[in-house]
Amino acid sequence: MFWQQEMETLGRDELNALQLERLRTTIERAARSPFYKHRLAKAGVGASDIKSLDDLRRIPFTTKQDLRDSYPHGMLAAPLEQVVRLHGSSGTTGQSTVIFHTQRDLDTWTDLVARGLVMAGGGPADVFQNMMSYGLFTGGLGLHYGAERIGMLVIPAGSGNTRRQITLMRDFGTTVIHITPSYALHVSTAFAVHEVDPRGLKLRIGVFGAEPYSEETRQKLERLLHLDGYNCYGLSEMNGPAVAFECSKKNGLHVWEDSFIVEVIDSDTTEPVEEGGEGELVFTTINREAMPILRYRTRDRSAIVPGPCACGRHHRRIRAIVGRTDDMLILGGVNVFPSQVEAVLMRIPEVGTNYQIVLDRVGELDRMTVRVELSSKSFHGDIKELRAISGRVTHELRDELVVNPTVELLEPDTLEPSMGKAVRVVDNREKR
Ligand code: ADP
Ligand code: ZN
């Protein structure tokens, strides 16, 4: 199913031509902002220098620090009277940044969200419960307007207040939810507490995004919540959710390439990685008026899925994001992403829905402790059994990730549940 069939099924050559044309317009527009006026002049590039898409590489990168330095208005490329909304990053990694939108920007973004929801199988008969927080964070209003545009009944529930969430689902027959995977894990355990059987609900589609998660977690959520899970990726600098969205083939997320140019670079050399290789995602907005951003370094790690997709869309796909470079843990010379730890944990049936990674320094060595909640089904305090589970978790983590963690098993509901983006890692190493 398509929302904007013509644009979604545009051929590769046409997409490239459109990108080139829009890139030129974007550069012209960007140069109206104080930041890019200076940046582009210094680099000696202008719209007329862009003869092919490869010339994109002549433009310098934009970083989070650039956004911070030009806070609040330095990257604004439109007169304030044309600007109708401001969003901010959730500030996961430091001082927040702001992004401005014109009405046209919001309309375009709304359609990208609508494309994703329709691609996942949503339609006007759906009841959409948005369980992401509203406010400056883009996960609230972003999905909200996309779902409304399709004609879904939208429940702007926000995040948290799990009991009320479950009541809303039950009373209004919610069919589609938008939620972070970590909060979804928590909600899945809360059904039992509130004596509601998710099989009796009408849930059918789960849009999971805003944080990294593994295929194992998706499958666990699909099982626990009785729905079909779809990955939705985005970042406030590129509007927010629905920069890329999974189609029904679930082999990567289609980047809406009529709105963004995607590159994958080696973070150290900043050179493009070879086709299909893992690296850092870099995006350029090519359909935004108020605040165009050129070659934004996301620090998110992913790779392009090579080849065409059987769904009929030529918009290239990226693999599910493993994590941000900043989140990578380096333990005894081995690099580990929290999402890799999660993948191992979530395929062990005795493991519950919450976990935490604690890092300490013992002498010269870093030590990782993985604190794991057991599922309520597996928790009955038999020491021998607990020891076996602990041994298995340790063994699988060691086998898979080549690190040697200490595993600590916990009763269900010991750790603070996540209502939004989960904070999985507690790093005690600097404090010593
Ligand atoms: P902040 O940078 O403060 O977290 P944002 O709300 O803009 O602010 O968050 C965007 C970031 O969230 C992305 O750069 C990425 O790291 C993460 N993210 C969003 N969606 C996904 C997803 N589907 N999978 C993995 N990570 C995601
Ligand atoms: Zn597809």
XYZ file of C-alpha atoms and ligand atoms in Angstrom:
460
model
C 0.000 0.000 0.000
C 1.169 3.492 -0.870
C 0.383 6.946 0.425
C 2.097 8.945 -2.330
C 2.468 6.223 -4.886
C 4.114 8.271 -7.608
C 6.848 9.633 -5.355
C 7.282 6.359 -3.483
C 7.792 4.334 -6.659
C 9.868 6.866 -8.596
C 12.604 5.114 -10.592
C 16.228 5.360 -9.536
C 17.267 7.686 -12.346
C 14.361 9.994 -11.697
C 15.139 9.994 -7.984
C 18.739 10.930 -8.708
C 17.667 13.730 -11.021
C 15.228 15.026 -8.442
C 17.880 14.898 -5.743
C 20.326 16.865 -7.842
C 17.785 19.559 -8.619
C 16.659 19.795 -5.004
C 20.208 19.800 -3.690
C 21.004 22.883 -5.757
C 17.904 24.677 -4.520
C 18.754 23.676 -0.966
C 22.268 25.075 -1.163
C 20.921 28.349 -2.493
C 18.429 28.484 0.301
C 20.869 27.445 3.008
C 23.144 30.338 2.023
C 20.471 32.700 3.321
C 21.275 31.620 6.872
C 24.170 33.354 8.642
C 25.797 30.004 9.418
C 25.827 28.545 5.883
C 26.482 31.896 4.223
C 29.800 31.930 6.019
C 30.458 28.181 5.845
C 29.828 27.872 2.116
C 31.779 31.018 1.283
C 34.718 29.711 3.274
C 34.581 26.360 1.449
C 34.196 28.175 -1.860
C 31.175 26.183 -3.014
C 27.832 27.357 -4.240
C 24.807 25.837 -5.960
C 26.352 26.343 -9.404
C 29.304 24.105 -8.479
C 27.026 21.114 -8.018
C 27.054 19.394 -11.423
C 26.358 15.890 -10.198
C 25.376 14.233 -6.934
C 29.050 13.375 -6.345
C 29.746 17.087 -5.980
C 27.895 16.905 -2.680
C 31.231 15.864 -1.261
C 32.614 19.336 -1.892
C 30.337 20.661 0.834
C 31.671 20.578 4.400
C 29.947 18.453 7.035
C 27.625 19.939 9.623
C 27.911 18.658 13.196
C 25.863 18.794 16.357
C 28.410 21.320 17.641
C 27.652 23.589 14.668
C 23.995 23.473 15.628
C 24.851 24.336 19.213
C 27.147 27.163 18.164
C 24.502 28.692 15.933
C 21.785 28.410 18.586
C 19.212 29.903 18.513
C 18.777 31.487 15.058
C 22.080 31.043 13.224
C 20.874 28.366 10.808
C 17.500 29.879 10.090
C 17.126 30.394 6.345
C 13.625 31.858 6.262
C 12.119 35.026 7.683
C 10.626 34.393 11.139
C 7.143 35.313 9.933
C 7.176 32.211 7.713
C 8.209 29.919 10.551
C 5.380 28.126 12.324
C 6.996 25.587 14.633
C 10.112 24.834 16.612
C 11.288 21.422 17.764
C 14.282 20.356 19.744
C 16.439 17.324 20.166
C 15.717 15.394 23.322
C 19.157 16.390 24.550
C 20.313 12.810 25.114
C 23.898 13.867 24.578
C 24.247 17.395 25.905
C 22.801 20.850 25.321
C 19.745 20.695 23.145
C 19.449 22.159 19.683
C 16.461 23.600 17.872
C 14.991 23.097 14.427
C 12.508 25.432 12.730
C 9.755 24.555 10.278
C 7.561 26.457 7.850
C 4.031 25.219 7.206
C 5.278 23.563 4.040
C 8.039 21.805 6.005
C 5.473 20.398 8.410
C 3.234 19.291 5.544
C 6.107 17.472 3.868
C 7.143 15.763 7.096
C 3.537 14.762 7.798
C 3.359 13.045 4.421
C 6.600 11.161 5.084
C 5.145 9.882 8.356
C 1.902 8.973 6.563
C 3.893 7.023 3.957
C 5.487 4.980 6.722
C 2.263 4.251 8.541
C 0.496 3.219 5.331
C 3.517 1.117 4.324
C 3.220 -0.706 7.666
C -0.400 -1.487 6.847
C -2.192 1.382 8.613
C -5.326 3.063 7.267
C -8.265 5.309 8.164
C -10.025 2.598 10.161
C -7.133 2.395 12.633
C -7.044 3.735 16.162
C -3.592 5.151 16.772
C -2.253 5.535 20.302
C 0.841 7.700 20.379
C 2.827 6.592 23.425
C 5.796 8.882 22.833
C 6.185 12.067 24.801
C 4.791 15.275 23.342
C 6.612 18.582 23.515
C 9.837 19.706 21.904
C 10.632 16.043 21.253
C 9.558 15.132 17.739
C 8.133 11.680 18.483
C 4.876 13.161 19.753
C 3.631 15.719 17.237
C 5.509 14.158 14.306
C 3.625 10.881 14.277
C 0.456 12.562 15.527
C -0.066 14.624 12.386
C 0.941 11.800 10.060
C -1.624 9.473 11.593
C -4.314 12.166 11.470
C -3.584 12.868 7.840
C -4.345 9.249 6.982
C -7.598 9.565 8.874
C -6.739 7.371 11.829
C -8.404 8.110 15.147
C -5.476 9.551 17.106
C -5.126 9.200 20.874
C -2.352 11.589 21.996
C -1.582 9.544 25.105
C 2.037 10.622 25.504
C 4.409 8.400 27.435
C 4.069 7.027 30.938
C 1.006 6.336 33.114
C 0.969 2.748 31.988
C -2.300 1.840 33.637
C -4.111 4.562 31.700
C -2.377 3.489 28.489
C -3.749 -0.009 28.903
C -7.222 1.298 29.725
C -7.176 3.480 26.590
C -6.096 0.520 24.475
C -8.879 -1.596 25.844
C -11.705 0.962 25.851
C -11.019 2.488 22.429
C -9.796 -0.598 20.619
C -6.323 0.740 19.808
C -4.906 -0.988 16.744
C -1.636 0.908 16.168
C 0.843 2.102 18.780
C 3.933 4.285 18.456
C 6.319 3.697 21.325
C 9.977 3.253 22.193
C 10.945 -0.420 22.310
C 12.145 -0.074 25.912
C 8.816 1.337 27.077
C 7.004 -1.293 25.014
C 8.928 -3.984 26.900
C 7.770 -2.459 30.152
C 4.155 -2.165 28.992
C 4.200 -5.797 27.922
C 4.880 -6.858 31.513
C 2.302 -4.427 32.913
C -0.593 -6.195 31.195
C -0.367 -9.033 33.683
C -0.222 -6.614 36.633
C -3.416 -4.940 35.449
C -4.990 -8.264 34.576
C -5.472 -7.492 30.905
C -4.721 -10.127 28.310
C -3.119 -8.461 25.260
C -4.678 -11.181 23.089
C -8.070 -9.716 23.934
C -7.017 -6.289 22.624
C -7.134 -5.144 19.001
C -3.446 -4.214 18.696
C -2.055 -5.111 15.287
C 0.798 -2.730 14.413
C 3.619 -1.483 16.636
C 5.794 1.354 15.373
C 8.993 1.096 17.393
C 11.614 3.808 17.207
C 13.622 6.628 18.798
C 16.274 4.276 20.153
C 18.311 1.323 18.936
C 16.977 -2.179 19.402
C 17.724 -5.590 18.046
C 15.773 -7.971 15.841
C 15.446 -10.186 18.931
C 13.661 -7.397 20.794
C 11.318 -6.814 17.883
C 10.386 -10.479 17.870
C 9.944 -10.561 21.615
C 7.645 -7.527 21.452
C 5.664 -9.009 18.590
C 5.135 -12.114 20.674
C 4.288 -10.362 23.930
C 2.041 -7.686 22.448
C 0.495 -9.734 19.624
C 1.253 -7.275 16.851
C 3.461 -6.682 13.858
C 6.468 -4.485 14.692
C 7.982 -1.854 12.359
C 11.139 0.141 12.783
C 10.911 3.911 12.358
C 14.063 6.020 12.434
C 14.662 9.712 12.569
C 16.327 12.578 14.345
C 15.142 16.070 15.107
C 17.810 17.626 12.856
C 16.159 15.812 9.925
C 12.570 16.646 11.118
C 12.242 13.694 13.468
C 10.696 10.238 13.017
C 10.128 8.851 9.491
C 13.418 9.813 7.913
C 13.464 6.074 7.243
C 10.763 3.470 7.794
C 10.463 -0.259 7.287
C 8.238 -1.673 4.574
C 6.427 -4.999 4.827
C 9.531 -6.850 3.592
C 11.304 -5.827 6.802
C 14.723 -5.938 5.301
C 15.949 -2.455 6.075
C 14.311 0.942 6.391
C 13.561 3.001 3.259
C 15.096 6.462 3.501
C 12.738 8.946 1.848
C 15.216 10.078 -0.721
C 13.048 12.784 -2.216
C 13.535 14.588 1.115
C 16.981 13.444 2.223
C 20.275 12.461 0.666
C 21.891 9.706 2.683
C 25.622 8.961 2.831
C 27.508 6.397 4.885
C 30.998 7.476 5.871
C 33.945 6.132 7.806
C 33.876 8.243 10.983
C 37.666 8.490 11.158
C 38.558 9.282 7.550
C 35.132 10.804 6.615
C 35.482 8.980 3.278
C 32.462 7.046 1.967
C 32.455 3.383 2.994
C 32.246 0.761 0.291
C 28.721 -0.140 -0.909
C 26.922 -1.977 1.895
C 29.639 -1.352 4.492
C 28.901 -0.155 8.014
C 29.623 3.436 8.918
C 28.177 6.709 10.138
C 24.983 8.006 8.566
C 25.164 11.487 7.076
C 22.024 13.252 5.867
C 21.258 16.330 3.803
C 17.758 17.826 3.793
C 16.709 18.548 0.217
C 13.100 19.515 0.724
C 13.106 21.854 3.681
C 12.626 25.611 3.713
C 13.109 27.035 7.193
C 16.295 25.271 8.130
C 18.153 23.294 5.490
C 21.015 21.215 6.886
C 23.839 20.005 4.676
C 25.721 16.763 5.308
C 24.738 16.337 8.925
C 26.887 13.829 10.799
C 24.462 11.790 12.891
C 27.009 9.579 14.699
C 24.440 6.789 14.140
C 25.929 3.547 12.819
C 24.248 1.674 9.989
C 24.776 0.448 6.437
C 22.983 0.605 3.099
C 21.131 -2.561 2.158
C 22.349 -3.250 -1.393
C 19.960 -3.889 -4.255
C 16.325 -3.100 -4.932
C 13.426 -3.928 -2.605
C 10.616 -6.212 -3.676
C 8.031 -3.728 -2.398
C 8.486 -1.577 -5.490
C 10.168 1.396 -3.841
C 13.562 2.511 -5.122
C 14.308 4.678 -2.108
C 17.430 3.083 -0.658
C 17.273 1.155 2.596
C 19.421 1.369 5.709
C 19.856 -1.420 8.217
C 18.466 -1.020 11.718
C 20.774 1.370 13.610
C 23.186 -0.432 15.955
C 23.735 2.644 18.074
C 25.529 5.930 18.215
C 29.280 6.149 18.177
C 28.986 7.854 21.589
C 27.216 4.781 22.990
C 29.910 2.352 21.956
C 31.616 0.688 24.907
C 35.265 -0.205 24.665
C 36.155 -3.048 26.990
C 39.633 -4.498 26.969
C 40.027 -3.370 23.380
C 36.717 -4.865 22.254
C 33.962 -2.607 20.918
C 30.462 -3.381 22.084
C 27.180 -1.589 21.509
C 24.491 -1.893 24.203
C 22.109 -3.083 21.463
C 24.374 -6.124 20.949
C 24.121 -6.996 24.630
C 20.375 -6.573 24.307
C 20.205 -8.897 21.304
C 21.857 -11.673 23.298
C 19.655 -11.122 26.352
C 16.359 -10.983 24.489
C 16.734 -14.349 22.879
C 17.174 -16.082 26.241
C 13.640 -17.054 27.261
C 14.227 -16.755 31.017
C 15.309 -13.148 30.651
C 12.594 -10.558 31.325
C 12.145 -7.124 29.822
C 14.636 -4.864 31.552
C 18.389 -4.796 31.993
C 21.225 -2.463 32.821
C 24.920 -2.349 31.964
C 27.243 -1.091 34.689
C 30.848 -0.219 33.929
C 33.543 -0.028 36.599
C 37.271 0.277 36.569
C 39.175 -2.276 38.595
C 42.850 -1.347 38.585
C 43.719 -0.797 34.938
C 40.862 -2.924 33.646
C 37.314 -2.068 32.740
C 34.720 -4.403 34.095
C 31.199 -4.814 32.792
C 28.349 -5.992 34.968
C 25.124 -6.890 33.228
C 22.144 -6.650 35.558
C 19.303 -8.672 34.139
C 15.708 -8.936 35.286
C 14.253 -12.405 35.014
C 10.855 -12.939 33.469
C 8.141 -13.450 36.072
C 7.571 -16.938 34.675
C 11.161 -17.961 35.368
C 11.494 -16.398 38.761
C 10.857 -18.822 41.541
C 14.011 -18.605 43.559
C 15.438 -22.097 43.008
C 19.158 -21.488 43.518
C 20.300 -24.252 41.239
C 18.121 -22.993 38.437
C 19.219 -19.393 38.955
C 22.822 -20.451 38.796
C 22.167 -22.250 35.522
C 20.482 -19.195 34.015
C 23.270 -16.923 35.159
C 25.820 -19.305 33.659
C 23.985 -19.362 30.363
C 23.677 -15.569 30.127
C 27.386 -15.153 30.913
C 28.342 -17.805 28.421
C 26.264 -16.374 25.576
C 27.470 -12.827 26.173
C 31.049 -14.050 26.200
C 30.604 -16.155 23.083
C 28.847 -13.492 21.102
C 30.608 -10.324 22.162
C 34.029 -11.544 23.278
C 33.722 -9.676 26.559
C 33.711 -11.235 29.994
C 30.873 -9.710 31.992
C 29.703 -10.342 35.516
C 26.031 -11.255 35.343
C 23.673 -10.271 38.130
C 20.155 -11.690 38.044
C 17.325 -9.589 39.438
C 13.689 -10.109 40.333
C 11.185 -8.748 37.804
C 10.513 -4.980 38.229
C 13.692 -4.223 40.144
C 15.150 -1.736 37.705
C 13.618 1.626 36.921
C 11.372 1.095 33.860
C 11.950 3.252 30.792
C 9.070 5.473 29.648
C 10.918 6.947 26.682
C 14.483 6.568 25.506
C 16.092 4.075 27.877
C 19.329 4.842 29.661
C 20.938 1.425 29.725
C 24.484 2.179 30.725
C 25.733 3.339 34.125
C 29.357 4.312 33.758
C 31.193 4.565 37.087
C 34.612 4.672 35.488
C 35.147 8.438 35.347
C 34.083 9.053 38.905
C 37.010 7.293 40.504
P 18.726 13.251 20.765
O 19.827 13.354 19.768
O 18.819 14.241 21.855
O 18.431 11.848 21.241
P 16.498 13.066 18.914
O 15.185 12.986 19.564
O 16.590 13.857 17.685
O 17.441 13.690 19.958
O 16.989 11.589 18.687
C 17.478 11.111 17.467
C 18.347 9.910 17.715
O 17.606 8.822 18.262
C 18.950 9.351 16.465
O 20.090 10.069 16.064
C 19.264 7.929 16.878
O 20.463 7.885 17.623
C 18.115 7.585 17.789
N 17.072 6.865 17.037
C 15.915 7.357 16.556
N 15.194 6.393 15.944
C 15.912 5.261 16.028
C 15.722 3.904 15.565
N 14.633 3.522 14.925
N 16.706 3.023 15.812
C 17.833 3.394 16.470
N 18.060 4.631 16.929
C 17.117 5.561 16.716
Zn 10.568 -2.109 0.563
